[in-house]
Amino acid sequence: MTAIRGWVVRVRAGAGTAAGALCAALLLLTALTGCGTAPERPATKNGDTAPLAGRSTTPSLPVPRGRGSRLPSDFNGDGHRDLVLNDLVKSPTDSHGDDAGIGIVYGTETGTGSATSAARALEPAVRQLLTPRTHGAEVQGVLPAAFDAEASCDLDKDGYTDLIVATDPPYDGIGRPPVPLQLLFGSPTGITGKAVVLRIPEKARYGNDWPDHPVCGDFDGDGSTDLAVTASAGRVSFLRGPFSRTGAPRTAAAPVAGGGPALAAPAGAADTDGDGTDDLVVLPRTRTPGAGAKGKLLLGGPGGPGRPGGPYTFDAVTAPPAPVLPAGETKPVTDVLVHADFDGDERPDTVTRTHRGERADVIALYAATKNPAGARPLITFSTSLFLP
């Protein structure tokens, strides 16, 4: 099965603008692929259009220079939320199954969304690929093979979102394992430079479990972003921000009790009780994005998270009807990736990934709606854009 490479489709809502949206999409695709005249393609369900194969080297646009912002997941600080993608399609020639890396699609002023939010959506032409080879930090002289985005927040308080990545450092199984989390820092031009290993002081560790499930938040209410990660025996390592560019927290204390196998940030407002400090959700297992789950709150305070806060429930996010993938031997699977505001209307939008194996996929951004069953994507694209 051959992956569709480099296609991007944009659709604007409203019957009156359908023809214009299709023309705009074709013109943009022509500009991106360098082709002469874009061939016709049939319409499909949900107002989307059938994928169009692009050239294997679809040009990309530079990341716009930002001035800093407080918006979540804004790596270049230009005031538009960016999208992080862990699962990218692989080339048919990839026989080793190596980690394809992390893809970032930037939101820009020229990104195309709905008719009412045309200046606040994702622009797949403005993208960045982060790989272990180009961005990972060596541990004991070894580059990581695994590279997965875990969380994003402004750790060093400079106005640019930073990325926390999970890796697989060498470990012989004896004693306390190394810290597998690495930090990549944002800048006016997005993520730059090599990662640094997150420094967790020995006094902030407990047992021999791998530090995992990083959650960002201002857990002590001092205005800086902190990190919470899991430790053994239901403990939580609390690392106070801001963090240095070497990966070190400002301070750290002994792990606190009340944690569990997995941690997550509350959906919506992170300060669930309105006391000025962010809270944590403790879960019995890793939560799948968009899925319902039940856990318990660990409330923040001047000393960080540590006070029991009662039960907490994540509501499931209803996935809109998936865009069509090219015909194949297996049935496509649709996953909800993110439920957050991308178009600037302060309502949570939904990003999904529909995929068939590791060779074909489509990412779709849907505006917030009370009727997900009838939603049409603002934009669709394939992660094959990240293929070299």
Coordinates of C-alpha atoms in Angstrom, one line a residue, residues 2-386:
T2 CA 1.4 3.4 -1.0
A3 CA 0.9 6.4 1.2
I4 CA -0.6 9.5 -0.3
R5 CA 2.1 12.1 -0.1
G6 CA 1.9 15.9 0.5
W7 CA -1.8 16.6 0.0
V8 CA -3.6 19.5 1.7
V9 CA -7.3 20.3 1.4
R10 CA -9.2 23.2 2.9
V11 CA -13.0 23.6 3.0
R12 CA -15.0 26.5 4.2
A13 CA -18.4 26.0 5.6
G14 CA -21.5 27.2 3.7
A15 CA -23.1 26.1 0.4
G16 CA -22.6 29.5 -1.1
T17 CA -18.8 29.3 -0.7
A18 CA -18.3 25.6 -1.6
A19 CA -17.1 26.3 -5.2
G20 CA -14.8 29.1 -4.1
A21 CA -13.3 26.9 -1.3
L22 CA -12.6 24.1 -3.8
C23 CA -10.9 26.5 -6.2
A24 CA -8.9 28.0 -3.4
A25 CA -7.8 24.6 -2.2
L26 CA -6.7 23.6 -5.7
L27 CA -4.8 26.8 -6.2
L28 CA -3.0 26.4 -2.8
L29 CA -2.2 22.8 -3.6
T30 CA -0.7 23.9 -7.0
A31 CA 1.5 26.4 -5.2
L32 CA 2.6 23.9 -2.6
T33 CA 3.4 21.1 -5.0
G34 CA 4.8 23.1 -7.9
C35 CA 2.5 21.4 -10.3
G36 CA 0.9 23.1 -13.3
T37 CA -2.8 22.5 -13.2
A38 CA -4.3 20.6 -10.4
P39 CA -6.4 17.7 -11.6
E40 CA -10.1 17.4 -10.8
R41 CA -11.1 15.3 -7.8
P42 CA -14.6 14.0 -6.8
A43 CA -16.4 15.4 -3.9
T44 CA -16.9 13.0 -0.9
K45 CA -18.9 13.0 2.3
N46 CA -18.8 15.7 5.0
G47 CA -18.1 18.4 2.4
D48 CA -14.5 17.2 2.2
T49 CA -12.8 16.4 -1.1
A50 CA -10.9 13.3 -2.1
P51 CA -7.2 13.4 -1.3
L52 CA -4.9 14.5 -4.1
A53 CA -1.4 13.0 -4.5
G54 CA 1.3 15.6 -4.3
R55 CA 5.0 15.5 -5.1
S56 CA 7.2 13.7 -2.7
T57 CA 9.0 16.9 -1.8
T58 CA 6.1 19.3 -1.0
P59 CA 7.7 22.7 -0.2
S60 CA 7.2 24.1 3.2
L61 CA 6.9 27.7 4.4
P62 CA 9.1 29.3 7.1
V63 CA 7.7 29.6 10.6
P64 CA 6.4 33.1 11.2
R65 CA 8.4 35.1 13.8
G66 CA 6.5 35.7 17.0
R67 CA 6.9 38.0 19.9
G68 CA 5.8 35.7 22.7
S69 CA 2.4 34.9 24.0
R70 CA 0.6 33.0 26.9
L71 CA -1.4 30.9 24.5
P72 CA -1.1 27.1 25.1
S73 CA 1.0 25.2 22.6
D74 CA 2.3 28.3 20.8
F75 CA 5.9 27.4 20.1
N76 CA 6.7 30.5 18.1
G77 CA 4.7 32.9 20.3
D78 CA 2.7 34.5 17.5
G79 CA -0.7 34.2 19.2
H80 CA -1.9 31.1 17.3
R81 CA -2.1 27.6 18.7
D82 CA 0.1 24.9 17.1
L83 CA -0.6 21.2 16.7
V84 CA 1.7 18.5 17.8
L85 CA 1.6 15.1 16.1
N86 CA 3.2 12.0 17.5
D87 CA 2.0 9.5 14.9
L88 CA 3.3 10.1 11.4
V89 CA 2.9 7.9 8.3
K90 CA 6.0 6.1 7.3
S91 CA 7.6 5.8 3.9
P92 CA 6.9 2.6 1.9
T93 CA 10.7 2.2 1.8
D94 CA 11.0 2.3 5.6
S95 CA 11.7 -1.4 6.4
H96 CA 13.1 -0.8 9.9
G97 CA 10.1 0.7 11.6
D98 CA 12.1 3.6 13.1
D99 CA 10.4 6.3 15.0
A100 CA 9.2 8.8 12.3
G101 CA 9.6 11.7 14.8
I102 CA 7.2 14.4 16.0
G103 CA 5.4 16.7 13.6
I104 CA 4.4 20.3 14.4
V105 CA 1.9 22.2 12.3
Y106 CA 1.9 25.8 13.1
G107 CA -1.1 28.1 13.4
T108 CA -0.6 31.4 11.5
E109 CA -2.3 34.6 10.5
T110 CA -2.7 33.2 7.0
G111 CA -4.0 29.9 8.0
T112 CA -7.3 29.0 6.5
G113 CA -10.3 28.1 8.6
S114 CA -14.0 28.8 8.4
A115 CA -15.4 31.9 6.9
T116 CA -15.5 33.5 10.4
S117 CA -12.1 32.3 11.5
A118 CA -10.0 32.5 8.4
A119 CA -7.1 34.1 10.2
R120 CA -6.9 31.6 13.0
A121 CA -6.4 28.0 11.9
L122 CA -3.6 25.6 11.1
E123 CA -1.3 26.0 8.1
P124 CA 0.2 22.6 7.1
A125 CA 2.7 24.4 4.8
V126 CA 4.2 25.8 8.0
R127 CA 5.5 22.7 9.6
Q128 CA 8.5 21.2 11.4
L129 CA 9.7 17.7 11.9
L130 CA 11.5 16.8 15.1
T131 CA 13.5 13.6 15.1
P132 CA 15.8 11.9 17.6
R133 CA 18.8 12.3 15.3
T134 CA 18.3 16.0 14.7
H135 CA 16.8 17.1 18.1
G136 CA 17.4 14.4 20.7
A137 CA 19.9 14.6 23.5
E138 CA 22.4 11.8 23.9
V139 CA 22.4 9.8 27.1
Q140 CA 25.6 7.9 27.8
G141 CA 26.7 8.7 24.3
V142 CA 23.5 7.2 22.8
L143 CA 20.8 9.0 20.9
P144 CA 17.2 8.0 21.7
A145 CA 15.3 5.7 19.3
A146 CA 11.9 6.6 20.7
F147 CA 10.7 10.3 20.6
D148 CA 7.2 11.1 21.7
A149 CA 5.7 14.4 22.7
E150 CA 4.2 14.2 26.2
A151 CA 3.2 17.7 27.2
S152 CA 3.8 21.3 26.2
C153 CA 4.0 24.5 28.3
D154 CA 6.3 27.5 28.8
L155 CA 8.8 26.1 31.3
D156 CA 11.4 28.9 31.2
K157 CA 8.8 31.7 31.3
D158 CA 10.0 33.4 28.1
G159 CA 6.7 33.6 26.3
Y160 CA 7.3 30.6 24.0
T161 CA 5.9 27.1 24.6
D162 CA 8.4 24.3 25.2
L163 CA 7.9 20.6 24.5
I164 CA 8.4 17.7 26.9
V165 CA 9.4 14.5 25.0
A166 CA 9.6 10.9 26.3
T167 CA 12.6 8.9 25.1
D168 CA 14.3 5.5 25.8
P169 CA 17.7 6.1 27.4
P170 CA 20.1 3.2 28.0
Y171 CA 19.3 1.2 31.2
D172 CA 20.7 -2.2 32.4
G173 CA 17.8 -2.8 34.8
I174 CA 19.9 -2.3 37.9
G175 CA 19.1 0.5 40.4
R176 CA 17.4 3.8 39.6
P177 CA 16.8 4.3 35.9
P178 CA 17.9 7.5 34.1
V179 CA 15.3 10.2 33.5
P180 CA 13.7 9.5 30.1
L181 CA 12.1 13.0 29.7
Q182 CA 13.8 15.6 27.5
L183 CA 13.0 19.3 27.0
L184 CA 12.9 21.2 23.7
F185 CA 12.5 25.0 23.9
G186 CA 10.4 27.3 21.9
S187 CA 11.6 30.6 20.3
P188 CA 10.4 33.4 18.0
T189 CA 10.9 30.9 15.2
G190 CA 9.5 27.8 16.9
I191 CA 11.3 24.8 18.4
T192 CA 15.0 25.2 18.0
G193 CA 18.2 23.4 19.0
K194 CA 18.9 20.1 20.7
A195 CA 16.9 18.8 23.6
V196 CA 18.2 18.7 27.1
V197 CA 17.5 15.9 29.6
L198 CA 15.0 17.0 32.4
R199 CA 16.9 17.2 35.6
I200 CA 15.1 15.6 38.5
P201 CA 17.1 16.0 41.7
E202 CA 17.6 12.8 43.7
K203 CA 15.7 14.2 46.6
A204 CA 12.6 14.6 44.3
R205 CA 12.7 10.9 43.2
Y206 CA 11.3 7.9 44.9
G207 CA 11.8 4.2 44.1
N208 CA 13.0 2.8 40.8
D209 CA 10.1 3.5 38.5
W210 CA 10.7 5.5 35.4
P211 CA 9.6 9.2 35.8
D212 CA 6.7 9.5 33.5
H213 CA 3.4 11.2 32.7
P214 CA 4.6 14.8 32.9
V215 CA 1.9 17.4 33.6
C216 CA 2.4 21.1 33.4
G217 CA 0.7 23.6 35.8
D218 CA 1.2 26.3 38.3
F219 CA 0.7 24.0 41.2
D220 CA 2.0 26.4 43.9
G221 CA 0.4 29.6 42.5
D222 CA 3.6 31.6 42.1
G223 CA 3.0 32.5 38.5
S224 CA 5.6 30.1 37.0
T225 CA 4.9 26.8 35.3
D226 CA 5.8 23.7 37.3
L227 CA 6.1 20.0 36.3
A228 CA 4.6 17.0 38.1
V229 CA 5.8 13.5 37.1
T230 CA 5.1 10.0 38.5
A231 CA 7.4 8.3 41.0
S232 CA 7.1 4.8 42.6
A233 CA 4.5 3.7 45.1
G234 CA 1.9 6.4 44.1
R235 CA 4.2 9.3 44.7
V236 CA 4.5 12.5 42.7
S237 CA 7.7 14.4 41.9
F238 CA 6.9 18.1 42.1
L239 CA 9.4 20.3 40.2
R240 CA 9.0 24.1 40.7
G241 CA 9.5 26.4 37.7
P242 CA 10.8 28.3 36.0
F243 CA 13.2 25.8 34.5
S244 CA 16.7 26.6 33.2
R245 CA 17.8 25.9 29.7
T246 CA 19.9 23.1 31.1
G247 CA 16.6 21.3 32.2
A248 CA 16.9 22.1 35.9
P249 CA 13.8 23.2 38.0
R250 CA 14.1 26.2 40.2
T251 CA 13.7 23.9 43.3
A252 CA 12.3 20.5 44.1
A253 CA 11.4 18.7 47.3
A254 CA 10.7 15.2 48.4
P255 CA 7.9 13.5 46.4
V256 CA 4.4 13.9 47.7
A257 CA 1.9 11.1 48.4
G258 CA -1.5 10.7 46.7
G259 CA -0.4 10.0 43.2
G260 CA -0.9 6.9 41.1
P261 CA 0.2 5.1 37.9
A262 CA -0.8 8.0 35.6
L263 CA -1.2 11.7 35.8
A264 CA -3.2 14.2 33.7
A265 CA -4.3 17.8 33.6
P266 CA -8.0 18.5 34.2
A267 CA -10.0 19.2 31.1
G268 CA -10.7 22.9 30.7
A269 CA -9.7 25.0 33.7
A270 CA -6.7 23.5 35.5
D271 CA -7.7 25.2 38.7
T272 CA -10.8 23.1 39.6
D273 CA -11.5 24.7 43.0
G274 CA -10.7 28.3 42.2
D275 CA -8.0 28.8 44.8
G276 CA -5.4 30.2 42.4
T277 CA -3.4 27.0 42.0
D278 CA -3.6 24.3 39.3
D279 CA -4.7 20.8 40.1
L280 CA -3.8 17.3 39.0
V281 CA -5.9 14.3 38.0
V282 CA -4.6 10.9 39.2
L283 CA -5.6 7.9 37.0
P284 CA -5.3 4.2 37.2
R285 CA -3.9 4.0 33.7
T286 CA -2.9 6.3 30.8
R287 CA -5.9 8.2 29.4
T288 CA -6.5 8.0 25.7
P289 CA -7.1 11.5 24.3
G290 CA -10.8 12.1 23.8
A291 CA -11.9 9.0 25.8
G292 CA -13.9 9.1 29.0
A293 CA -12.1 8.3 32.2
K294 CA -12.5 8.4 36.0
G295 CA -9.8 9.5 38.4
K296 CA -9.2 11.5 41.6
L297 CA -8.1 15.1 42.1
L298 CA -4.8 16.1 43.7
L299 CA -5.3 19.7 44.6
G300 CA -2.5 22.3 44.3
G301 CA -1.5 24.6 47.1
P302 CA 1.5 26.7 48.3
G303 CA 3.5 23.5 48.7
G304 CA 2.4 22.1 45.4
P305 CA 0.0 19.3 44.6
G306 CA -0.8 17.1 47.6
R307 CA -4.4 17.6 49.0
P308 CA -7.1 15.0 48.1
G309 CA -9.8 16.6 46.1
G310 CA -12.3 13.9 45.4
P311 CA -13.4 12.1 42.2
Y312 CA -12.9 13.6 38.8
T313 CA -14.4 12.5 35.5
F314 CA -13.2 13.1 31.9
D315 CA -16.1 13.2 29.5
A316 CA -15.6 11.4 26.2
V317 CA -15.3 13.6 23.1
T318 CA -17.6 12.7 20.2
A319 CA -15.6 12.3 17.0
P320 CA -17.2 13.8 13.9
P321 CA -17.6 11.6 10.8
A322 CA -14.2 10.8 9.5
P323 CA -12.9 12.1 6.1
V324 CA -12.5 9.4 3.5
L325 CA -9.2 7.6 3.0
P326 CA -8.2 5.9 -0.3
A327 CA -9.5 2.3 -0.6
G328 CA -7.4 -0.3 1.2
E329 CA -7.5 -3.8 2.6
T330 CA -8.3 -2.8 6.2
K331 CA -10.9 -0.6 7.8
P332 CA -9.6 2.9 8.8
V333 CA -9.4 3.8 12.5
T334 CA -10.2 7.3 13.8
D335 CA -8.6 8.7 16.9
V336 CA -9.4 12.0 18.7
L337 CA -6.0 13.8 19.1
V338 CA -6.8 17.2 20.7
H339 CA -9.9 18.9 22.0
A340 CA -8.9 22.6 22.3
D341 CA -9.4 26.0 20.7
F342 CA -7.5 26.4 17.4
D343 CA -9.6 29.1 15.6
G344 CA -9.6 31.7 18.4
D345 CA -13.3 31.7 19.3
E346 CA -12.6 30.4 22.8
R347 CA -14.5 27.2 22.2
P348 CA -12.8 23.8 22.0
D349 CA -12.3 22.5 18.5
T350 CA -11.6 18.8 17.7
V351 CA -8.6 17.4 15.8
T352 CA -8.8 13.8 14.6
R353 CA -6.5 11.3 12.9
T354 CA -8.0 8.7 10.6
H355 CA -5.5 6.1 9.5
R356 CA -5.0 2.7 8.0
G357 CA -1.9 1.1 9.4
E358 CA 1.3 3.2 9.1
R359 CA 1.1 4.2 5.4
A360 CA -2.0 6.4 5.0
D361 CA -3.7 8.9 7.2
V362 CA -5.7 12.1 7.3
I363 CA -5.7 14.8 10.0
A364 CA -8.9 16.8 10.3
L365 CA -9.7 20.0 12.3
Y366 CA -13.4 20.5 13.1
A367 CA -14.7 23.7 14.6
A368 CA -16.7 23.6 17.9
T369 CA -20.2 22.5 17.3
K370 CA -23.3 21.2 19.2
N371 CA -23.8 18.6 16.4
P372 CA -20.6 16.7 15.8
A373 CA -22.5 14.2 13.7
G374 CA -23.0 16.9 11.0
A375 CA -19.7 18.6 11.3
R376 CA -17.5 19.3 8.3
P377 CA -13.7 19.7 8.6
L378 CA -12.2 23.2 8.4
I379 CA -9.0 21.6 7.0
T380 CA -7.6 18.2 6.2
F381 CA -4.1 17.1 5.5
S382 CA -1.9 14.0 5.6
T383 CA 1.1 13.6 7.8
S384 CA 2.9 12.3 4.8
L385 CA 3.8 16.0 4.4
F386 CA 6.6 15.3 6.8

